[in-house]
Tab-separated table of N, CA and C in Angstrom:
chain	number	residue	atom	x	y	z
A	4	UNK	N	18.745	-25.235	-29.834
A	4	UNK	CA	17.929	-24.373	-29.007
A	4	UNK	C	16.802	-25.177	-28.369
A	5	UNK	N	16.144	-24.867	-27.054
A	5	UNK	CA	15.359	-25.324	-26.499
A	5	UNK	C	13.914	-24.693	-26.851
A	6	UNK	N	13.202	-25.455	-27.294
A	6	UNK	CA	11.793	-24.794	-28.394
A	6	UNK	C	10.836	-24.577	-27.124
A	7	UNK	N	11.039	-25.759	-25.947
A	7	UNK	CA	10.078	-25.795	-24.839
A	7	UNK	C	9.709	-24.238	-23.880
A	8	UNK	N	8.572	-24.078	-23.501
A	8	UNK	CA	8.204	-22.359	-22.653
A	8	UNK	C	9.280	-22.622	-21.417
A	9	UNK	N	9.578	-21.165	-20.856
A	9	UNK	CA	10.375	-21.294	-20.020
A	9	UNK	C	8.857	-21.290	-18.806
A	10	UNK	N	9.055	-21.786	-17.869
A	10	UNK	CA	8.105	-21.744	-16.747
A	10	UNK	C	8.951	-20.942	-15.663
A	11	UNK	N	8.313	-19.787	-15.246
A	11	UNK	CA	9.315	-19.279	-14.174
A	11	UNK	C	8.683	-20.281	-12.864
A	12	UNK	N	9.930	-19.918	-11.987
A	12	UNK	CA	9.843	-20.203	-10.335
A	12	UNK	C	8.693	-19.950	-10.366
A	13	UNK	N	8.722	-20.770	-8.714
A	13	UNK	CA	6.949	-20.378	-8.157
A	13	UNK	C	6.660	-19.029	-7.385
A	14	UNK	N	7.856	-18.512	-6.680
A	14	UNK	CA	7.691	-17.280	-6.314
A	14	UNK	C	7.981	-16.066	-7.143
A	15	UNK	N	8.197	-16.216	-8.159
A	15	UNK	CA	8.771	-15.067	-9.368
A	15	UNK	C	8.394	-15.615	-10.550
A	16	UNK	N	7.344	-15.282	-10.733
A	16	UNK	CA	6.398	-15.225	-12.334
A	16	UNK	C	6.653	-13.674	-12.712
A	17	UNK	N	6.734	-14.079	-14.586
A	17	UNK	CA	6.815	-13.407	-15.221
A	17	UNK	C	4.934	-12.493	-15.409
A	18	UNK	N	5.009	-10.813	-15.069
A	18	UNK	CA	4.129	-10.508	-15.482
A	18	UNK	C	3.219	-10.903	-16.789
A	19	UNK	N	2.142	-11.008	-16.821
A	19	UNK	CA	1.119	-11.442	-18.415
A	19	UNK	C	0.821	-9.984	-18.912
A	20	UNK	N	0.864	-9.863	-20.450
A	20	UNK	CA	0.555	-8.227	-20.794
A	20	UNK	C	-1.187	-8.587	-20.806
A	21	UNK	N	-1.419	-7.363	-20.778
A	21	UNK	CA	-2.800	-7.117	-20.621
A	21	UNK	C	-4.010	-7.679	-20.817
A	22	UNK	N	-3.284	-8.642	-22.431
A	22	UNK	CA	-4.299	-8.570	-23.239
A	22	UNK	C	-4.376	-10.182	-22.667
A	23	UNK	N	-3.696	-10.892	-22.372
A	23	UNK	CA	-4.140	-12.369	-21.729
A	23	UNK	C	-4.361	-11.916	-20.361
A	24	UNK	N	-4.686	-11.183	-19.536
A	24	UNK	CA	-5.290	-11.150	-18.530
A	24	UNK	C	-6.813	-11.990	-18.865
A	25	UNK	N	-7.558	-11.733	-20.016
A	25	UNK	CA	-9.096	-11.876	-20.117
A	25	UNK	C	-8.430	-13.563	-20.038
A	26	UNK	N	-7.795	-14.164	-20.337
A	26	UNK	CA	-7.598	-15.668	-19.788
A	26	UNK	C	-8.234	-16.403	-18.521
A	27	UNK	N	-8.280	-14.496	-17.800
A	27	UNK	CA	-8.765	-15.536	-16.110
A	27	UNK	C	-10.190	-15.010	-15.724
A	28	UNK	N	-10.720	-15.254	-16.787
A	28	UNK	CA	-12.684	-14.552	-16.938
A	28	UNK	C	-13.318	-15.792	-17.917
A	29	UNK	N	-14.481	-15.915	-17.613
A	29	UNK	CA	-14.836	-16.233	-18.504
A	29	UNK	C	-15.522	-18.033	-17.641
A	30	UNK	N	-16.458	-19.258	-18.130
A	30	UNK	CA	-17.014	-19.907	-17.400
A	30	UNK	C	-15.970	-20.805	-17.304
A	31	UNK	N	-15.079	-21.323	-17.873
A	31	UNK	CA	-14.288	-22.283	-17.631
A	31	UNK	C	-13.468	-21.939	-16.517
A	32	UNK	N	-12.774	-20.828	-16.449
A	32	UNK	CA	-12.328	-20.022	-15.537
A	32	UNK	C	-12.729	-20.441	-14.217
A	33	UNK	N	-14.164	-19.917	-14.122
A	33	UNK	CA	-14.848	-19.947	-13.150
A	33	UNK	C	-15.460	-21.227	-12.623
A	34	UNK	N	-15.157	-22.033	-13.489
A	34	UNK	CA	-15.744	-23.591	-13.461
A	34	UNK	C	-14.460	-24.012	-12.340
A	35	UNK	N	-12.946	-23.798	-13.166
A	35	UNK	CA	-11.779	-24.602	-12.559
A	35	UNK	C	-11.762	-23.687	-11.106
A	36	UNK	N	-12.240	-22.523	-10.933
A	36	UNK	CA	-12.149	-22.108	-9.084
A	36	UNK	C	-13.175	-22.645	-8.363
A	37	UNK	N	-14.158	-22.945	-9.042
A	37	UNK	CA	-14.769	-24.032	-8.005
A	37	UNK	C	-14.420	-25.132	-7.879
A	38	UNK	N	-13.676	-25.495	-8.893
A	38	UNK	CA	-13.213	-27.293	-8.584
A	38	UNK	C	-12.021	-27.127	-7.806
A	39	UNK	N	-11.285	-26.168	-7.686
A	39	UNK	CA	-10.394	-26.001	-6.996
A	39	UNK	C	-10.554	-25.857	-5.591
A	40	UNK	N	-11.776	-25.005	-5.280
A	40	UNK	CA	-12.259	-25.089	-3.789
A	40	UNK	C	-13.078	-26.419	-3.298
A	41	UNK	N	-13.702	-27.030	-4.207
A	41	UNK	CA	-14.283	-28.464	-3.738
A	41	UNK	C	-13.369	-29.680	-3.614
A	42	UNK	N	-12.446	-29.255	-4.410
A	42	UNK	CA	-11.007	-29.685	-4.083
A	42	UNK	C	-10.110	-29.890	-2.944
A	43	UNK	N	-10.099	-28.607	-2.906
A	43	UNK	CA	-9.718	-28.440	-1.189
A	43	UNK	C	-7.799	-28.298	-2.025
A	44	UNK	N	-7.834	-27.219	-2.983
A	44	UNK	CA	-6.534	-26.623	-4.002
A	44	UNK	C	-6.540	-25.216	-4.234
A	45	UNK	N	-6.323	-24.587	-2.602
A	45	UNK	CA	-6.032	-23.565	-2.476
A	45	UNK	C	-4.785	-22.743	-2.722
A	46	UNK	N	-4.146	-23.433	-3.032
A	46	UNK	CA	-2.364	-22.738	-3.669
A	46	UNK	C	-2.290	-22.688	-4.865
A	47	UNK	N	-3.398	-24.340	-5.785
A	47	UNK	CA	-3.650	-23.558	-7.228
A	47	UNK	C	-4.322	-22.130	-7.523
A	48	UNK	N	-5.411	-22.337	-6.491
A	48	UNK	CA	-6.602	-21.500	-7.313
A	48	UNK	C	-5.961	-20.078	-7.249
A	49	UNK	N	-4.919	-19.599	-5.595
A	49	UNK	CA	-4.083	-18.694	-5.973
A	49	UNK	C	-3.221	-18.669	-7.569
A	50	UNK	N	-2.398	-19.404	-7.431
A	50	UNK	CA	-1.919	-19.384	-8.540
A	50	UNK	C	-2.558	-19.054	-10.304
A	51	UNK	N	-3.451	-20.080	-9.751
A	51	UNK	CA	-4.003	-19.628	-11.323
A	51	UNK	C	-4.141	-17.944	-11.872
A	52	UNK	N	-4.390	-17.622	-11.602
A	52	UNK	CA	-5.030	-15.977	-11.894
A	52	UNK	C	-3.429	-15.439	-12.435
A	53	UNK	N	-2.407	-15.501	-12.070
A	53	UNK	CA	-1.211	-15.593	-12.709
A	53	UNK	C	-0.201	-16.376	-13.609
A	54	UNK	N	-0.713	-17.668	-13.775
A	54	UNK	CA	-0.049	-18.471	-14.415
A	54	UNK	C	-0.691	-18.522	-15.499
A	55	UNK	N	-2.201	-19.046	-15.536
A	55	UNK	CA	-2.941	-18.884	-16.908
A	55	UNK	C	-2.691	-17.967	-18.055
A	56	UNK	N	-2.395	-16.390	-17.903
A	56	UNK	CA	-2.542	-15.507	-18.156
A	56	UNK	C	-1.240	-15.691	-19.175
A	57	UNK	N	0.051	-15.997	-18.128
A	57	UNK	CA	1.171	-16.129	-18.764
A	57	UNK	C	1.132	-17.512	-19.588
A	58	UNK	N	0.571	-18.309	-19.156
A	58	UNK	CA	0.607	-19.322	-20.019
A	58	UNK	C	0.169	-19.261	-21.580
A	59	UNK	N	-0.718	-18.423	-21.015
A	59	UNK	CA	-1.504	-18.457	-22.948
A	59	UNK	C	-0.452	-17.350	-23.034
A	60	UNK	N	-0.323	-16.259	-22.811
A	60	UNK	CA	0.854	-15.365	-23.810
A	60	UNK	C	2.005	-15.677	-24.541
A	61	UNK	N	2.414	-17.194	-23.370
A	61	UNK	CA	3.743	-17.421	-23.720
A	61	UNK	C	3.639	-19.091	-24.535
A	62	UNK	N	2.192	-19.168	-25.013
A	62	UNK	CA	1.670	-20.429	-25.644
A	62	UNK	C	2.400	-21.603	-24.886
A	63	UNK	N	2.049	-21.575	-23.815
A	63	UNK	CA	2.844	-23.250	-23.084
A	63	UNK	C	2.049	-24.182	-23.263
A	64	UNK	N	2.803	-25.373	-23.249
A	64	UNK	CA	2.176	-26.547	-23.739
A	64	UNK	C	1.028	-26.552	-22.209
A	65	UNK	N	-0.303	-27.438	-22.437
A	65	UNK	CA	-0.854	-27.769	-21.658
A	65	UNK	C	-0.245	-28.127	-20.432
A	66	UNK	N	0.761	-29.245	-20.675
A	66	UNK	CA	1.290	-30.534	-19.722
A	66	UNK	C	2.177	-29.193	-18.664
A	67	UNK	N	2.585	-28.209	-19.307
A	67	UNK	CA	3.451	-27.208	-18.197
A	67	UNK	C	2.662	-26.311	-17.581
A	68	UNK	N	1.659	-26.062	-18.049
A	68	UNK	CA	0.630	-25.237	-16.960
A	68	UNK	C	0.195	-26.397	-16.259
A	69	UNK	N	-0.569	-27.585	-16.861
A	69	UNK	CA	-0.722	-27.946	-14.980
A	69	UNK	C	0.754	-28.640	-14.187
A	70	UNK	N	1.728	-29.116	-14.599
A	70	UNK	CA	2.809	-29.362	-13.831
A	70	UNK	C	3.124	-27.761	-13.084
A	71	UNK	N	2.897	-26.630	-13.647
A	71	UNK	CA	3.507	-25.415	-12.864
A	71	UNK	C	2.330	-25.218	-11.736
A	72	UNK	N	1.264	-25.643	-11.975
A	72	UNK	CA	0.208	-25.320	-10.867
A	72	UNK	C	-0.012	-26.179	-9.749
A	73	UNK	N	0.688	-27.821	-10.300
A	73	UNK	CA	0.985	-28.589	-9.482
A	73	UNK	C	2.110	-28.263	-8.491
A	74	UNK	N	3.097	-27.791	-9.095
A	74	UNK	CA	4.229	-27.349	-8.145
A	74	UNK	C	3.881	-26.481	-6.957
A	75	UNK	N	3.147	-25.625	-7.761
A	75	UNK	CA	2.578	-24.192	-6.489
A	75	UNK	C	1.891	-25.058	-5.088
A	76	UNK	N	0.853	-26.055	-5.935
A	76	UNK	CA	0.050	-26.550	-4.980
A	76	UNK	C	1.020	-27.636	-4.106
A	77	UNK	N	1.825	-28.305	-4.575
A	77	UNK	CA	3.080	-28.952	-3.740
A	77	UNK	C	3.528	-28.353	-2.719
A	78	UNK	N	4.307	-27.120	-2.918
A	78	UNK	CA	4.886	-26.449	-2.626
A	78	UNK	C	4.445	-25.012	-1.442
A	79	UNK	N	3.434	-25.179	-1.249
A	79	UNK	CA	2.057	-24.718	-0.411
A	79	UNK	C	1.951	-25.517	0.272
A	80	UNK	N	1.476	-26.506	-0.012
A	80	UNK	CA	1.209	-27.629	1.077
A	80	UNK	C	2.389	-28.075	1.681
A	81	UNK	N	3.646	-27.785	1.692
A	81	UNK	CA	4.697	-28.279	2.004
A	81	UNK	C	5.115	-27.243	3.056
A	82	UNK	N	5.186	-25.698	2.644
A	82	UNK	CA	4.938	-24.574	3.423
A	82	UNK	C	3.741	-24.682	4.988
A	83	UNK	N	2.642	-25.124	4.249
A	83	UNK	CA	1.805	-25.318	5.654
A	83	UNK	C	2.008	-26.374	6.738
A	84	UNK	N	2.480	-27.203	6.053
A	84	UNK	CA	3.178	-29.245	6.739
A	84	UNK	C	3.933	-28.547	7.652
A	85	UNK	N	4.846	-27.939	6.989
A	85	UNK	CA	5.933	-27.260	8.070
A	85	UNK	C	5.225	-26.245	9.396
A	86	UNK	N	4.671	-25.347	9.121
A	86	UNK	CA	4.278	-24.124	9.684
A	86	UNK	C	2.969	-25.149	11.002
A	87	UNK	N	2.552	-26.089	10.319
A	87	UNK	CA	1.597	-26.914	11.089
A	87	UNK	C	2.956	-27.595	11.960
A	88	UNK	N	3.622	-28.595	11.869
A	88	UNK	CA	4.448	-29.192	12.493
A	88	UNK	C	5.141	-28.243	13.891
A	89	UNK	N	5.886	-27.273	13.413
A	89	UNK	CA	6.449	-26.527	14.274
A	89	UNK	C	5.487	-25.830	15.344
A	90	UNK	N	4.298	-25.388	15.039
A	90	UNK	CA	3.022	-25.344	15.853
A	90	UNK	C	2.623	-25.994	16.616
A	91	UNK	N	2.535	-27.179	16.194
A	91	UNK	CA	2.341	-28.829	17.492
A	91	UNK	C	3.299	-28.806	18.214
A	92	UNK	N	4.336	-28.883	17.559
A	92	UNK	CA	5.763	-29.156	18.408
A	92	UNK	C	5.861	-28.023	20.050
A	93	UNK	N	5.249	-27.036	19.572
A	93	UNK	CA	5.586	-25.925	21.064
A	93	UNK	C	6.643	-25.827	21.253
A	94	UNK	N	7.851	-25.608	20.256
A	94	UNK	CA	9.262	-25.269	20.765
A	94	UNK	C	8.973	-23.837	21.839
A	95	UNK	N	9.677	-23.820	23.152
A	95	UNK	CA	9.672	-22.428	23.282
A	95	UNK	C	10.398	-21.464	22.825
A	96	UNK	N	9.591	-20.239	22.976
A	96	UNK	CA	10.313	-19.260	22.636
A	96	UNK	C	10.654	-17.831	23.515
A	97	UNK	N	11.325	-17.277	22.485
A	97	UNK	CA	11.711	-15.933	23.674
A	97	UNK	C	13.022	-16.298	24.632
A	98	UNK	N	13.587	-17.416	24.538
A	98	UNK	CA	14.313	-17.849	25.487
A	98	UNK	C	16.014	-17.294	24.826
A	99	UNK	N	16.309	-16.103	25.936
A	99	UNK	CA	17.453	-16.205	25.131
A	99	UNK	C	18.151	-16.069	26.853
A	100	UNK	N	19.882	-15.753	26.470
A	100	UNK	CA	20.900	-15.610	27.792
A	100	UNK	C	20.327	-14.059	28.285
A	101	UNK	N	19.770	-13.204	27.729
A	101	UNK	CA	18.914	-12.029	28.296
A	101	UNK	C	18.546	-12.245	29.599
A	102	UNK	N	17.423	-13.214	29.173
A	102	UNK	CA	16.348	-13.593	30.382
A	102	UNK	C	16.649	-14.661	30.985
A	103	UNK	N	17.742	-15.155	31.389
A	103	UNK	CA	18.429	-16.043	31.645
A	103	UNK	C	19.030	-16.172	32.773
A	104	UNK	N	18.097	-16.304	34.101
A	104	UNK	CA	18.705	-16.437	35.333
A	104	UNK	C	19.267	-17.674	35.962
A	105	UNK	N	20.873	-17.418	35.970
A	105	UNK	CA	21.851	-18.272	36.345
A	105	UNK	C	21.481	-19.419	38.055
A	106	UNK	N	20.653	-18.064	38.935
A	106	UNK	CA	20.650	-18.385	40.362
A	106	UNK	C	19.481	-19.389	40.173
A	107	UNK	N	18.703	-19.465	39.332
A	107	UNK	CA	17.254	-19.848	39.423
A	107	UNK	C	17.476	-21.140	38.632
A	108	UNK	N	18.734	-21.407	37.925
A	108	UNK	CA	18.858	-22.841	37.572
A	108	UNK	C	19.925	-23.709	37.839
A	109	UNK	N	19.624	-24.650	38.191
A	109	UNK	CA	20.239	-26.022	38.755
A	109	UNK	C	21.382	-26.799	38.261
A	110	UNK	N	21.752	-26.190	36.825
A	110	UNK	CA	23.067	-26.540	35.919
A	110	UNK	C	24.213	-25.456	36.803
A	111	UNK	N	25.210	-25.866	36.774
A	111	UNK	CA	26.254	-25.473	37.744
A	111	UNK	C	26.599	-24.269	36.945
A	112	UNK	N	27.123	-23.103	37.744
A	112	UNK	CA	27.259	-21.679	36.778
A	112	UNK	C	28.586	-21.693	35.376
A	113	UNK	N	29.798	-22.655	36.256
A	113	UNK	CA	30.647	-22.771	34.851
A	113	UNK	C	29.924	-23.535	33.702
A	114	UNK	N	29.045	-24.481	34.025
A	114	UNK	CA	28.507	-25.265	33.251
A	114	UNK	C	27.645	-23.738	32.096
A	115	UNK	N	27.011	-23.464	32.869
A	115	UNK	CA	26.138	-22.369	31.884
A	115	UNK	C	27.108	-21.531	31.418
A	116	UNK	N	28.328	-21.210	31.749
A	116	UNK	CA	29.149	-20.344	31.046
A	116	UNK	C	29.656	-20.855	29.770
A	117	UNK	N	30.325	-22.161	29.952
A	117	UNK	CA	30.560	-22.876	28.638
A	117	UNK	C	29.687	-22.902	27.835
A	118	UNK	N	28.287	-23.293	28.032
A	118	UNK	CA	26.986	-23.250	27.402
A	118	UNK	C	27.259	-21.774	26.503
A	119	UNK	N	26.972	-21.285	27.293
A	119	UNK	CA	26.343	-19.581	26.805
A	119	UNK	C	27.879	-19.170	25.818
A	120	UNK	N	29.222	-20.164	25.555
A	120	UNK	CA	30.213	-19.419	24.754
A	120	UNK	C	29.605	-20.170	23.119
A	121	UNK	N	28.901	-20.772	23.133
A	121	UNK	CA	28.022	-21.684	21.871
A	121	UNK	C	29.764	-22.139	21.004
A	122	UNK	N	30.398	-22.823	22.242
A	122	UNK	CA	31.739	-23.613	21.054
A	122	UNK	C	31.120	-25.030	20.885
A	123	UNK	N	30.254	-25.657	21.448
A	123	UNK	CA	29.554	-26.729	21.138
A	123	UNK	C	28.773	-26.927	19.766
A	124	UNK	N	28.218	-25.685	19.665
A	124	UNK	CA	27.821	-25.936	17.888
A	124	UNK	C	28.722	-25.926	16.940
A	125	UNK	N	29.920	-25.151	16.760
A	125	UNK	CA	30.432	-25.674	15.934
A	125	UNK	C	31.430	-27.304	15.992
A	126	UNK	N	31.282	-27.550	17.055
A	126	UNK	CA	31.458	-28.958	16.779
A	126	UNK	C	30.761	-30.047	16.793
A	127	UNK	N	29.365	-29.178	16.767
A	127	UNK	CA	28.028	-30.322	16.210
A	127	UNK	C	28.075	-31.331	17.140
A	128	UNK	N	27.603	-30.625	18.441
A	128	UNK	CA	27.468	-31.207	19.528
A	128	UNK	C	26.120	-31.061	19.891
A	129	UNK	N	25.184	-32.099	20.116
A	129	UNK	CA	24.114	-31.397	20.746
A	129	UNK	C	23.583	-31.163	21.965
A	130	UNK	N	22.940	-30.411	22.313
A	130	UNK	CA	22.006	-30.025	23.631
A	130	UNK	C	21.164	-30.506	24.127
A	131	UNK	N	21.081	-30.969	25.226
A	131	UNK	CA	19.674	-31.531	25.228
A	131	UNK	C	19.096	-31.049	27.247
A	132	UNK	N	18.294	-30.218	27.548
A	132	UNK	CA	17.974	-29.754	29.007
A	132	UNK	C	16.829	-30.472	28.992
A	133	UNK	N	16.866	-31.166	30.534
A	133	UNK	CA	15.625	-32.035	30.573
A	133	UNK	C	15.423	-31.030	31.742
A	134	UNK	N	13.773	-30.975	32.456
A	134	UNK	CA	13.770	-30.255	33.626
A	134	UNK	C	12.661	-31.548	34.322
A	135	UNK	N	13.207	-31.980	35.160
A	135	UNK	CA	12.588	-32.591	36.106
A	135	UNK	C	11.634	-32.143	37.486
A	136	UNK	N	10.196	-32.445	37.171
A	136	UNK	CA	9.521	-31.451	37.952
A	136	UNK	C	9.866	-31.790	39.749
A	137	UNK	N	9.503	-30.766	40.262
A	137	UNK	CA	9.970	-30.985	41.540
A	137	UNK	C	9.380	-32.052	42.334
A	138	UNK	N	9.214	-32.841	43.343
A	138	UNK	CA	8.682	-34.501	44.017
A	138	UNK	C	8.861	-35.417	43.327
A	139	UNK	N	8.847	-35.382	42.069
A	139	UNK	CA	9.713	-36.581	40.758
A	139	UNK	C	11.086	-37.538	41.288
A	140	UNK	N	12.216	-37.036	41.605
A	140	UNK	CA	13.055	-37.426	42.578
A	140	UNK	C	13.899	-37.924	41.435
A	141	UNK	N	13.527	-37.528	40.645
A	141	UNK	CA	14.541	-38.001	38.938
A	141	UNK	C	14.347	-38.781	38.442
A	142	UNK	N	15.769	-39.470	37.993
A	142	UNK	CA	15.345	-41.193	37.627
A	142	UNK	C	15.955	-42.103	37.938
């Protein structure tokens, strides 16, 4: 048998009964949310208020409450990396064959028909539309 606490996922923690709630009161408590904000460990300090609680109920070793609070805070910051990235990037959007006037673009109409049947993705083909502004004269 495995003697070690089970640590749930980071998005599905096990509720704490009542009585380790008082886990997330008290000055130490309140000590580690400020070090957490001077920190600049905003996915722990979420976390904590739920993990602590369960941690002491479910007596976990030290080393797995902070590896589980490390994860959260990983795993947050990995969430925002992304959500930041795709933000810079300016993919557009809204663009679908809806709003999609054939007369108003310069790719030949069978060309956009093949386009618009999407048999190119499944053969992991890619796309690529450059738009060349107008007096440019191309390349």
């Amino acid at each position: 048998m495995n003697d070690s606490p089970t640590v749930p996922a980071p998005r599905h923690r096990m509720q704490a009964p009542a009585s380790a709630v008082a886990a997330t009161s008290g000055a130490a408590f309140d000590e580690a949310i400020n070090l957490t904000r001077r920190l600049k460990l905003p996915h722990i300090r979420r976390a904590m208020a739920e993990i602590i609680p369960t941690a002491k109920a479910q007596r976990w070793d030290p080393a797995e409450i902070v590896r589980a609070l490390l994860a959260e805070e990983a795993a947050g910051r990995d969430a925002a990396n992304l959500r930041t990235r795709r933000t810079r990037a300016a993919f557009p959007t809204g663009k679908t064959f809806h709003i999609w006037h054939e007369d108003a673009s310069s790719i030949p109409v069978p060309t956009q028909s093949a386009l618009r049947t999407l048999e190119w993705v499944g053969r992991r083909e890619n796309l690529c539309v450059v738009e060349v502004p107008p007096g440019c004269g191309g390349w």
